[in-house]
Tab-separated table of C-alpha atoms in Angstrom:
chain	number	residue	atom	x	y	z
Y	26	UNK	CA	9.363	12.063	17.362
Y	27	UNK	CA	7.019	12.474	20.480
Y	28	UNK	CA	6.398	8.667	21.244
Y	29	UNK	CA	3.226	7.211	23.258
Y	30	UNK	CA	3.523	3.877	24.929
Y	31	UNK	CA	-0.194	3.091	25.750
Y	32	UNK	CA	-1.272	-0.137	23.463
Y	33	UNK	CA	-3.948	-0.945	21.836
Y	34	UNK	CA	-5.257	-4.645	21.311
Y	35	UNK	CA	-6.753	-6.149	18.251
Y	36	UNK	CA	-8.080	-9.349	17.625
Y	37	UNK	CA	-6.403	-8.708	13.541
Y	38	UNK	CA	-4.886	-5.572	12.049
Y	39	UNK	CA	-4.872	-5.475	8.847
Y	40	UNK	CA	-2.252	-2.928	7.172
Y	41	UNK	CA	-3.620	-1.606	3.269
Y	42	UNK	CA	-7.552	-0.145	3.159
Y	43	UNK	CA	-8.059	-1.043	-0.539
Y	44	UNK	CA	-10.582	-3.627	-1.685
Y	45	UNK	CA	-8.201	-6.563	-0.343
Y	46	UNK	CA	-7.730	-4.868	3.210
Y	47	UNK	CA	-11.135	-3.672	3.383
Y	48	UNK	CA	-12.748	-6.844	2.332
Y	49	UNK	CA	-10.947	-8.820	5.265
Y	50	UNK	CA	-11.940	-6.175	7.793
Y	51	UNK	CA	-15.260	-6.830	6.506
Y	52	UNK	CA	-15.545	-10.392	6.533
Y	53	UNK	CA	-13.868	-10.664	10.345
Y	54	UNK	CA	-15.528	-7.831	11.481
Y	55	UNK	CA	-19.226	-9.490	10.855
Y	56	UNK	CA	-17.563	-12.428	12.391
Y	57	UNK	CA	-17.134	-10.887	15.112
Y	58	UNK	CA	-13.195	-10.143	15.747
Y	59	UNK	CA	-12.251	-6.756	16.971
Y	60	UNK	CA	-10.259	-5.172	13.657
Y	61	UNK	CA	-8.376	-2.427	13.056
Y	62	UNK	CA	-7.496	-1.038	9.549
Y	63	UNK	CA	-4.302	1.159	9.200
Y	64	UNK	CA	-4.282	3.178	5.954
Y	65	UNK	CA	-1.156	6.021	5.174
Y	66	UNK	CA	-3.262	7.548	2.314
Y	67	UNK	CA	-6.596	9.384	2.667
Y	68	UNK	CA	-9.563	8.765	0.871
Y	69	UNK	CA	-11.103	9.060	-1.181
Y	70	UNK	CA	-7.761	8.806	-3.727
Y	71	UNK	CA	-7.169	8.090	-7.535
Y	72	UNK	CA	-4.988	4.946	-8.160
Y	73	UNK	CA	-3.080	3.894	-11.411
Y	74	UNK	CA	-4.700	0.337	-10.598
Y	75	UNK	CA	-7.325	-0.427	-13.007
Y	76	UNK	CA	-11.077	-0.307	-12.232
Y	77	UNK	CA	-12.974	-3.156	-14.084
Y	78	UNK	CA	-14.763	-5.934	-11.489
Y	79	UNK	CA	-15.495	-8.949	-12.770
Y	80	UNK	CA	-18.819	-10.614	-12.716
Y	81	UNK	CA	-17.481	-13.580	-10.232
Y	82	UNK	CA	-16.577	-10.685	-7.723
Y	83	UNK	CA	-20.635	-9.844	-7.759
Y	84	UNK	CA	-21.884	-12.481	-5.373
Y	85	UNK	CA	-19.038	-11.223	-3.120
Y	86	UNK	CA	-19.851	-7.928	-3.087
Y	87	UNK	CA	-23.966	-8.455	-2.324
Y	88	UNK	CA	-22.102	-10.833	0.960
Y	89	UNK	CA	-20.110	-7.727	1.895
Y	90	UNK	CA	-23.473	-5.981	1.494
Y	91	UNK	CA	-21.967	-2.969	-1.310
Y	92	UNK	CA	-23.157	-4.846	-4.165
Y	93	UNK	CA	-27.095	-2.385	-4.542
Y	94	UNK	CA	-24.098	0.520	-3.881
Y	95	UNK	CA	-21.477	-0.369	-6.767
Y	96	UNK	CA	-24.138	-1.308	-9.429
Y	97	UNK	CA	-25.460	2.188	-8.413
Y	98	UNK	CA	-22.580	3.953	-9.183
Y	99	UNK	CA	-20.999	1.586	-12.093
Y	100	UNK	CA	-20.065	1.758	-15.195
Y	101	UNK	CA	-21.886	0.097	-18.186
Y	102	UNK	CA	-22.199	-3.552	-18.384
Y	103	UNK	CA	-18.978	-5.480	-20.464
Y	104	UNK	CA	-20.513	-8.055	-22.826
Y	105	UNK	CA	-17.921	-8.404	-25.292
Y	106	UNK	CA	-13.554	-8.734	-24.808
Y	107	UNK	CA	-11.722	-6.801	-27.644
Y	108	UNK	CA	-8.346	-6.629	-29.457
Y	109	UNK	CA	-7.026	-3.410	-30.000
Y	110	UNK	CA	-3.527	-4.206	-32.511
Y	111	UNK	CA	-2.083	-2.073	-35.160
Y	112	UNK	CA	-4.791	-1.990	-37.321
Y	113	UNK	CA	-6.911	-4.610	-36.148
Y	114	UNK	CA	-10.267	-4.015	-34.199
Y	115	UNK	CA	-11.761	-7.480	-33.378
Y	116	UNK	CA	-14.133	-8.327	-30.518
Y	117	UNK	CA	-15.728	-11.638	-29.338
Y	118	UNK	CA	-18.319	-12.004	-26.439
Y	119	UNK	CA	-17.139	-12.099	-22.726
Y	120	UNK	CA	-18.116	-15.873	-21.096
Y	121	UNK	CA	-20.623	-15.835	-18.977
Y	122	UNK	CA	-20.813	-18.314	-15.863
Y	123	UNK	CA	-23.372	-19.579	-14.187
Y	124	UNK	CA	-25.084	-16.295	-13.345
Y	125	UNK	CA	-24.824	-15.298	-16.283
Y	126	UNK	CA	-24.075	-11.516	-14.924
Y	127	UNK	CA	-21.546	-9.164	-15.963
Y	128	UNK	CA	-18.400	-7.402	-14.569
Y	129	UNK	CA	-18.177	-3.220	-14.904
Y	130	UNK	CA	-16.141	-1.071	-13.718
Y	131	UNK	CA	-15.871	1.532	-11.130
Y	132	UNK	CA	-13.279	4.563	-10.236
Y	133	UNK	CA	-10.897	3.643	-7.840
Y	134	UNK	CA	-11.548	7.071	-5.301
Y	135	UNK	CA	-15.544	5.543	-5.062
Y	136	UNK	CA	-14.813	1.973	-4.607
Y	137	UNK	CA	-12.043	2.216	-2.268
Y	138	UNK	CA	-14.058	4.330	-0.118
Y	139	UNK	CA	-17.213	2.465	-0.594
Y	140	UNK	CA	-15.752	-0.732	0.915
Y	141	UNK	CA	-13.850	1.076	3.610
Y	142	UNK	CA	-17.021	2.849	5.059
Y	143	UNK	CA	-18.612	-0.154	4.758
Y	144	UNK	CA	-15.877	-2.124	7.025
Y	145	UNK	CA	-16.303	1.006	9.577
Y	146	UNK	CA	-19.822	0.396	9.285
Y	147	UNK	CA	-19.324	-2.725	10.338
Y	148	UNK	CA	-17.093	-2.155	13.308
Y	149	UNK	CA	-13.746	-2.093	12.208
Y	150	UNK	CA	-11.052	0.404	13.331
Y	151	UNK	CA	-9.622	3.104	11.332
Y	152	UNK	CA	-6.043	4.628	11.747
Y	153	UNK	CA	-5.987	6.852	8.887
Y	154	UNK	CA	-3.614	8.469	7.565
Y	155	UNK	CA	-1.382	6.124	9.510
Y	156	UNK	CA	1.921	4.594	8.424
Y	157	UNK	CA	2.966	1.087	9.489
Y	158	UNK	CA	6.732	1.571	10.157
Y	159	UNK	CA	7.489	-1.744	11.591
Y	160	UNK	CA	6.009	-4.947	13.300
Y	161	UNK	CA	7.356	-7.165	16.151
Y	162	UNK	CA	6.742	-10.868	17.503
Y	163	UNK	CA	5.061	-10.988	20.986
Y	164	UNK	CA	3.620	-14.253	22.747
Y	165	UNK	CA	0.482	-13.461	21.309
Y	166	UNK	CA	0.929	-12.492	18.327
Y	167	UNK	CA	2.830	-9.163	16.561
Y	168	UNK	CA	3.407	-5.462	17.702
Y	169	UNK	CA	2.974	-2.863	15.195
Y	170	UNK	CA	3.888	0.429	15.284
Y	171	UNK	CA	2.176	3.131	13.522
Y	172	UNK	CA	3.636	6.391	12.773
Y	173	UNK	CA	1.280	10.000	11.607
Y	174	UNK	CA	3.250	13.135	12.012
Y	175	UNK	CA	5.354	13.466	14.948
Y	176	UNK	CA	3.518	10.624	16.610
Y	177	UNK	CA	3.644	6.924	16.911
Y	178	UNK	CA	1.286	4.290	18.227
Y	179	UNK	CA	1.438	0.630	19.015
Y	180	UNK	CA	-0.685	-1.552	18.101
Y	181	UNK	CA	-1.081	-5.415	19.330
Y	182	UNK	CA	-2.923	-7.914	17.152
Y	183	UNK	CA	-2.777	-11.888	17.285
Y	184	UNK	CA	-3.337	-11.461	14.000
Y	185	UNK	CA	-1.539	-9.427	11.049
Y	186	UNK	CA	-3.049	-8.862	7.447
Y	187	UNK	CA	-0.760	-7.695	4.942
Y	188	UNK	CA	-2.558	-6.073	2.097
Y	189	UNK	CA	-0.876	-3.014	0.873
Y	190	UNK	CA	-0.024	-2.259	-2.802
Y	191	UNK	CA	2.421	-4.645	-4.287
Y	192	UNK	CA	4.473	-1.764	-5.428
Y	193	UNK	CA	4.421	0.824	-2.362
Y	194	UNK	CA	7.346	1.348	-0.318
Y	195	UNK	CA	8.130	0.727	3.384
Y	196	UNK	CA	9.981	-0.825	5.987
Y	197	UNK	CA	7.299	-4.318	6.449
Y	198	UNK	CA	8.438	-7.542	5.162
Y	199	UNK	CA	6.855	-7.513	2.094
Y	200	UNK	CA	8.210	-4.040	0.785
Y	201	UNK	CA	11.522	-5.163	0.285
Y	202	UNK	CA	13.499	-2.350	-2.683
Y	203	UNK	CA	14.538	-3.898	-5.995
Y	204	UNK	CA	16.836	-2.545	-8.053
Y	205	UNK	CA	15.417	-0.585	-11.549
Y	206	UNK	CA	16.035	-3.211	-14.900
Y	207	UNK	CA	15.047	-1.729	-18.109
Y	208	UNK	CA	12.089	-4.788	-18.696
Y	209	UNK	CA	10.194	-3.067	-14.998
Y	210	UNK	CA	7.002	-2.844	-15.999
Y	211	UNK	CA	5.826	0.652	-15.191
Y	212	UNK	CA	2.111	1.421	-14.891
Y	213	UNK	CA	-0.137	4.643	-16.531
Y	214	UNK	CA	-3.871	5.604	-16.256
Y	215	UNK	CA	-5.915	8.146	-17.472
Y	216	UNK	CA	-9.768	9.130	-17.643
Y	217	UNK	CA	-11.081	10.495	-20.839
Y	218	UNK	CA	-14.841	11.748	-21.506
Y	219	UNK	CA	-16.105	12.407	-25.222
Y	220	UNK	CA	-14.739	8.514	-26.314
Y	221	UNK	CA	-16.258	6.846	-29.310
Y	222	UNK	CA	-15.275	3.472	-27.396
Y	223	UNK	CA	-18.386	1.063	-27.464
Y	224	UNK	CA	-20.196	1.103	-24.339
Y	225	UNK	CA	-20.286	-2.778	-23.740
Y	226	UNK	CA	-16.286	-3.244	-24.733
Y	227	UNK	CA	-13.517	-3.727	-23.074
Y	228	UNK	CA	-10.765	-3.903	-25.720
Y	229	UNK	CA	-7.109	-5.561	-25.201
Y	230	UNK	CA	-4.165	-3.053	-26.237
Y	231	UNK	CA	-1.280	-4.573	-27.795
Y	232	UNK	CA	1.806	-2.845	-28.818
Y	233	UNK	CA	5.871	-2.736	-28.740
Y	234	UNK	CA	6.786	-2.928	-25.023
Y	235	UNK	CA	3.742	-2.914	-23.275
Y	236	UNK	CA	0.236	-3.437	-23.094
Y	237	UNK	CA	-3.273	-1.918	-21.927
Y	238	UNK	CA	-6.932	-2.026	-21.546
Y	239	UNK	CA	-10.297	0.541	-21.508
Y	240	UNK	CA	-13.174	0.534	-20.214
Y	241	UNK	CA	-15.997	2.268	-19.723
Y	242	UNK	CA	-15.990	3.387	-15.703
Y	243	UNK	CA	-18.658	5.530	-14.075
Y	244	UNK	CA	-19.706	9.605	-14.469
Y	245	UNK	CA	-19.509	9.047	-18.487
Y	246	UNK	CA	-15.530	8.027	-18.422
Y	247	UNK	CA	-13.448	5.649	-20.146
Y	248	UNK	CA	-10.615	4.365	-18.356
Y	249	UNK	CA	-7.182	4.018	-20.250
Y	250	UNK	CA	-4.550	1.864	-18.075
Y	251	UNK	CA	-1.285	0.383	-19.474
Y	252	UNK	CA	1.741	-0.976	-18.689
Y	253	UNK	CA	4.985	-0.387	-20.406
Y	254	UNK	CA	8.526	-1.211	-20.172
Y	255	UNK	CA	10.764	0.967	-18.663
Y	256	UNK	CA	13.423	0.824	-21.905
Y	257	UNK	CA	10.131	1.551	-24.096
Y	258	UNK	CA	9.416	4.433	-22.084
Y	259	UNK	CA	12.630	6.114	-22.198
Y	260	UNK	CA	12.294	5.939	-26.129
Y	261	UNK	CA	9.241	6.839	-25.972
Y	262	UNK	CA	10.243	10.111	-23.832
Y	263	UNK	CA	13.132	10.959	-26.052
Y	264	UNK	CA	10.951	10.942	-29.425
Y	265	UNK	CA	9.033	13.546	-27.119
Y	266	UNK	CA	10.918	16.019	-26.067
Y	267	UNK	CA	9.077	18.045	-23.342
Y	268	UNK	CA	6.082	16.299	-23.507
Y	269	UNK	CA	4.542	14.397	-20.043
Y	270	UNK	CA	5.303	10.969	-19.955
Y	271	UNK	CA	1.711	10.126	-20.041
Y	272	UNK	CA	1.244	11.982	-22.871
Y	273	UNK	CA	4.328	10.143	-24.886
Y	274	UNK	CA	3.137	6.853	-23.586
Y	275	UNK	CA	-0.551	7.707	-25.690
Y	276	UNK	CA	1.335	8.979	-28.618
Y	277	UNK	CA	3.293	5.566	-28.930
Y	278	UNK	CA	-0.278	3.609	-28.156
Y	279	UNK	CA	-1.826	5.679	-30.876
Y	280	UNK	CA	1.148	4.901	-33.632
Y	281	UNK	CA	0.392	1.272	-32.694
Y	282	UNK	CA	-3.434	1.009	-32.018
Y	283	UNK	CA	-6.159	2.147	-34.418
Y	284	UNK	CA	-8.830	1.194	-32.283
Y	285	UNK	CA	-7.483	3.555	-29.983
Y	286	UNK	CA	-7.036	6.158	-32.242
Y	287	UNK	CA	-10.706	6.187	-32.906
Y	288	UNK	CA	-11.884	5.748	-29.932
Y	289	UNK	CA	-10.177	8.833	-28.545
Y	290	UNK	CA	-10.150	10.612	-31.519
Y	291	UNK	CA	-12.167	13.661	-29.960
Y	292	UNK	CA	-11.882	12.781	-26.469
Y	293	UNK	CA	-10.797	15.278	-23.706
Y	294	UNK	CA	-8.745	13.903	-21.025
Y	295	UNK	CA	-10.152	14.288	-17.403
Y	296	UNK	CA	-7.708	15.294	-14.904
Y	297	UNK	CA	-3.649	14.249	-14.928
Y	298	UNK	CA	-1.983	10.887	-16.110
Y	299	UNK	CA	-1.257	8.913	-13.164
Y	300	UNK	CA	1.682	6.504	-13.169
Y	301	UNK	CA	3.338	3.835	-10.349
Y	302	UNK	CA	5.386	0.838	-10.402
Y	303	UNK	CA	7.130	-0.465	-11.131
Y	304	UNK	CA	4.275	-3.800	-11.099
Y	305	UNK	CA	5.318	-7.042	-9.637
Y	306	UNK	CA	3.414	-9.810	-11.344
Y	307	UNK	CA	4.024	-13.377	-9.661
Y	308	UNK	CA	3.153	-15.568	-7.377
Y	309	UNK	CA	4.858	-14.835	-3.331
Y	310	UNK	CA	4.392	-16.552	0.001
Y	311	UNK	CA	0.857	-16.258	1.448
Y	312	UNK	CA	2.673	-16.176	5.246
Y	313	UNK	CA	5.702	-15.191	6.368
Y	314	UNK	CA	7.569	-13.940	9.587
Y	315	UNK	CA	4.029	-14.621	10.884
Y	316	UNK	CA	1.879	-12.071	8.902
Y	317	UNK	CA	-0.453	-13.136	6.374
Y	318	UNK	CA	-0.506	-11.285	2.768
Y	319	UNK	CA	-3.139	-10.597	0.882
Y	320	UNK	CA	-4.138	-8.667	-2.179
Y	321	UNK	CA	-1.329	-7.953	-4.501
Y	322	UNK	CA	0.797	-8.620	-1.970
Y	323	UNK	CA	-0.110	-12.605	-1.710
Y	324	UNK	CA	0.258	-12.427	-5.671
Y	325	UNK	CA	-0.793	-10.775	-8.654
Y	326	UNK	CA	-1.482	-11.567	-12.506
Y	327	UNK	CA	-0.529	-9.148	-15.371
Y	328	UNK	CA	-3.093	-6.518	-15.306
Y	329	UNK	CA	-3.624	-7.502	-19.007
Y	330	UNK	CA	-6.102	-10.097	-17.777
Y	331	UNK	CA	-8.503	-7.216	-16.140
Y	332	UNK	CA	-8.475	-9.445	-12.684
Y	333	UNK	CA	-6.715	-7.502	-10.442
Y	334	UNK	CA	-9.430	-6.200	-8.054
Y	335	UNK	CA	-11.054	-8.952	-8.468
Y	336	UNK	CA	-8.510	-11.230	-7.329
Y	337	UNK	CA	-7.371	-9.244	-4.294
Y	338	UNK	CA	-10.650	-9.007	-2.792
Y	339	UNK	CA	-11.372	-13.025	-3.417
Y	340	UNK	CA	-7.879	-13.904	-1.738
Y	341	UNK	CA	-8.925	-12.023	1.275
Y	342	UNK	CA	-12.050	-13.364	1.478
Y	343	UNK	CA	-10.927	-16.550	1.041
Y	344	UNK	CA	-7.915	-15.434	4.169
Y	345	UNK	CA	-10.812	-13.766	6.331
Y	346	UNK	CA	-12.726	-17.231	6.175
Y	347	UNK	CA	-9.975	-19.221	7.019
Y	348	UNK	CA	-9.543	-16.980	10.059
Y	349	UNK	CA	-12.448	-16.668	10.895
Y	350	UNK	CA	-13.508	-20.822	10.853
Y	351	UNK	CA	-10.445	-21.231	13.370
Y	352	UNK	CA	-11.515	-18.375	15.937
Y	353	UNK	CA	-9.368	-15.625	17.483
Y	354	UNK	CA	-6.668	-18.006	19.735
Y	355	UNK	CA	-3.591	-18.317	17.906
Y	356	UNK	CA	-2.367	-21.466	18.992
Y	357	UNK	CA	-2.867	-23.726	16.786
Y	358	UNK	CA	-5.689	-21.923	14.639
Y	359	UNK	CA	-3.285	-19.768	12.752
Y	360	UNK	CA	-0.917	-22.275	11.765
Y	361	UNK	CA	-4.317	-24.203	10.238
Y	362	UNK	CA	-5.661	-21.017	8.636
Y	363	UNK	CA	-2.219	-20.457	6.750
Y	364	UNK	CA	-2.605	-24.145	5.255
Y	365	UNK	CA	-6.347	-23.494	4.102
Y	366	UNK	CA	-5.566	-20.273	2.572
Y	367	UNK	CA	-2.401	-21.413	0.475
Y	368	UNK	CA	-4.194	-23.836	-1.020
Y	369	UNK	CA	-7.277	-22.216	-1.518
Y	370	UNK	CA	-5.220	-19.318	-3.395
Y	371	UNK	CA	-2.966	-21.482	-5.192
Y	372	UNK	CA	-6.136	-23.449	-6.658
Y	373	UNK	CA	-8.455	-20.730	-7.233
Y	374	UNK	CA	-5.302	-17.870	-8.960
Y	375	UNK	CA	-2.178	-19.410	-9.590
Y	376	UNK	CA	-3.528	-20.886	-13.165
Y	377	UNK	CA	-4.462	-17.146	-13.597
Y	378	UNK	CA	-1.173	-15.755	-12.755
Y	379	UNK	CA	0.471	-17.924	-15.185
Y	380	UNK	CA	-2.023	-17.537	-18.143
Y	381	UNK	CA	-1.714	-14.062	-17.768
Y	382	UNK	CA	2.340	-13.930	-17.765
Y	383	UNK	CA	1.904	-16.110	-21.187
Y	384	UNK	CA	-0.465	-13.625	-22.803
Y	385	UNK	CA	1.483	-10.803	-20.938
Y	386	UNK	CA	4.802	-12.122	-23.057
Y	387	UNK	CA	3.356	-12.547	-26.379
Y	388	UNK	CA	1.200	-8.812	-26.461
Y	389	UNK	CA	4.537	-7.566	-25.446
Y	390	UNK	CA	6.222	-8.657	-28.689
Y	391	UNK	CA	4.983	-7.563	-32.311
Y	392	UNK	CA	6.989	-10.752	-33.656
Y	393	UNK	CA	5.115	-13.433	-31.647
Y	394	UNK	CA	1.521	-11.406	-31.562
Y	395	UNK	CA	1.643	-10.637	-34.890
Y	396	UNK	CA	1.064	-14.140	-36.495
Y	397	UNK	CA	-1.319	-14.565	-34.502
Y	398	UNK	CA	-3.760	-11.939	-35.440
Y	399	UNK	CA	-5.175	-13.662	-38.993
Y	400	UNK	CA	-6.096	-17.198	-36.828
Y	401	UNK	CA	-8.139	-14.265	-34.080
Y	402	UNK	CA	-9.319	-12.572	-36.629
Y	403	UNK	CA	-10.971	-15.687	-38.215
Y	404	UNK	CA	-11.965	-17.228	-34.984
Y	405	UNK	CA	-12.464	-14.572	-32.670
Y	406	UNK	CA	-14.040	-16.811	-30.118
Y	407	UNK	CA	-10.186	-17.253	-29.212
Y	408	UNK	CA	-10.965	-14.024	-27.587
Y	409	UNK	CA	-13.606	-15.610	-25.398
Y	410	UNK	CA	-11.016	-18.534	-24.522
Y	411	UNK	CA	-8.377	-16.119	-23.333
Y	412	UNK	CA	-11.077	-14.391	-21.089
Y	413	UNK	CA	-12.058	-17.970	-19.786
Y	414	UNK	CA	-8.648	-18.490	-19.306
Y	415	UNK	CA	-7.963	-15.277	-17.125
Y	416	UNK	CA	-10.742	-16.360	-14.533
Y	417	UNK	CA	-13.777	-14.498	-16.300
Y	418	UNK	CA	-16.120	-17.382	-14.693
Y	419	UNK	CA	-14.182	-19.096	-11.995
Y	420	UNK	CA	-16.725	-17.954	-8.886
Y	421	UNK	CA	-14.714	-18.489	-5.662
Y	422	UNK	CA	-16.457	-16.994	-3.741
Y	423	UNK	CA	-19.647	-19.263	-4.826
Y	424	UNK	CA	-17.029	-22.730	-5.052
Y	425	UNK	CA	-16.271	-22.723	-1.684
């Protein structure tokens, strides 16, 4: 591999161009750092991630200045949380905060690329479609080197961003292999048009071995995104011989899930299943080997709390901002920033993470969900709780 030794200098890199890596590059870019954004995919891309943004993302996005663009370009609003579960269909009213606004949802190929333009727009750097292959501790702060093709680049930065996909593979700290177990949670997604789902739901999906959501996303689609468990799946495969895994993964949803059944009765599917993983819910070190994480790979909730995006662009907000209230000299500053941003994240997500590995547990086994389904349907405002729970309402970016 041809090699080129001329540097380039950064104020931060920030490795990952989704909405965690592109929000940071936002926030320190208007701040004024000099930021560079490397990215190994191109854009625009689908992702198995789901697409729903909460409402207490919305006053970040009109700060990042995207907000006129993703209501634009949204799905319908979601007013009311469902239950999808054997033959239950019960619904309840989202919570509304102070704002009393709600989230919707948006493909992942036009928000991704939304938020990235806008962080170009705003003066950050792009190395796309570079790979970061490995980083190294100078006096002022880390090396990283950068491969495309046959060539490689390095980069300097006295500051280093990791927010990458919690799943992808690589050779940085926080990519570390793990060996397969058959309860890996392994991720699916699908677009569907022609659905019968309600335009202002977003239902729950509970059944043996995994769980899901839809939603309604924009151009007319409903998003389908589940997680199931690697065991499940291989049963799941074997009952369907020659069929696509997606497709065997819908056919065990549908045996389990009337409300799915009639929602996507006479629905076409749009383009192939996607699938990744497997996930890695939990709670990991905010800084480490001195890079900073954020995004999924800070931490992440079971997707079955719909708070994924929404998390990993308020924990790099929240990062950017503590970066950005210490300036660009290292000594010192950085060591502060880590502090602030720990505790920042482990106030504002870690009661998420955990709520959502409860309800995660329970939808994931028909003995322990099932008794509770007569006490939901009765009091479906238990619905409502749960989404309180999850971080419907908790605005962090308006809290701090």
């Amino acid at each position: 591999m041809a090699r080129q030794r001329r540097a380039v200098s950064y104020d931060a890199l920030i490795i990952g161009a989704g909405p965690a890596g592109a929000t940071a590059a936002l926030v320190l870019a208007k701040a004024g750092w000099s930021v560079a954004i490397v990215e190994r995919a191109a854009f625009p891309r689908r992702k198995v991630c789901g697409e729903f943004i909460s409402a207490t993302s919305l006053p970040l996005l009109h700060e990042l200045g995207v907000a006129q663009e993703f209501l634009a370009r949204a799905g319908p609003e979601v007013r009311r949380i469902g239950l999808f579960a054997g033959e239950e269909i019960l619904s309840a009213a989202m919570p509304t905060g102070a704002g009393a606004a709600w989230g919707r949802a948006l493909g992942r190929e036009h928000l991704d690329l939304m938020m990235l333009d806008a962080a170009v727009r705003a003066g950050a750097t792009l190395w796309q479609p570079w790979s970061a292959v490995a980083l190294t501790p100078t006096r002022a702060g880390r090396t990283c080197t950068v491969a495309a093709k046959d060539r490689t680049r390095e980069l300097l930065a006295r500051a280093v961003i990791l927010a990458h996909g919690s799943w992808e593979p690589g050779r940085l700290p926080s990519q570390a292999a793990r060996p397969h177990h058959p309860s890996d949670l392994l991720a699916f997604k699908a677009h569907f048009t022609g659905s019968a789902l309600a335009a202002d739901l977003m239902p729950l999906l509970v059944f043996p071995g995994g769980y899901g959501g839809m939603v309604h996303s924009d151009g007319g689609r409903v998003t389908l995104s589940c997680c199931i468990r690697r065991d499940v799946l291989q049963r799941c495969r074997a009952q369907a011989a020659g069929v696509p895994a997606g497709d065997a993964v819908l056919r065990h949803i549908f045996a389990s899930c009337a409300g799915v059944r009639d929602a996507l009765a006479r629905a076409q599917r749009v383009g192939a299943w996607l699938s990744a993983g497997p996930i890695r819910p939990g709670i990991r070190p905010r800084h480490a080997d001195g890079a900073f994480f954020a995004g999924n790979s800070a931490g992440e909730a079971h997707p079955i709390v719909a708070e994924g995006i929404s998390m990993a662009m308020q924990s790099a907000w929240l990062l950017a901002r503590a970066f950005a209230a210490r300036g660009t000299e290292p000594q010192g500053g950085h060591a502060a920033a880590a502090r602030d941003y720990a505790a920042a994240w482990a106030k504002h997500f870690a009661p998420r993470v955990r709520a959502a590995s409860v309800f995660a547990h329970v939808a994931m086994r028909p003995d322990k969900a099932r008794p509770l389904l007569p006490l939901i349907r009765t009091f479906p405002a238990i619905l409502t709780l749960g989404a309180r729970l999850s971080g419907k309402i908790t605005q962090v970016v308006a809290a701090a």
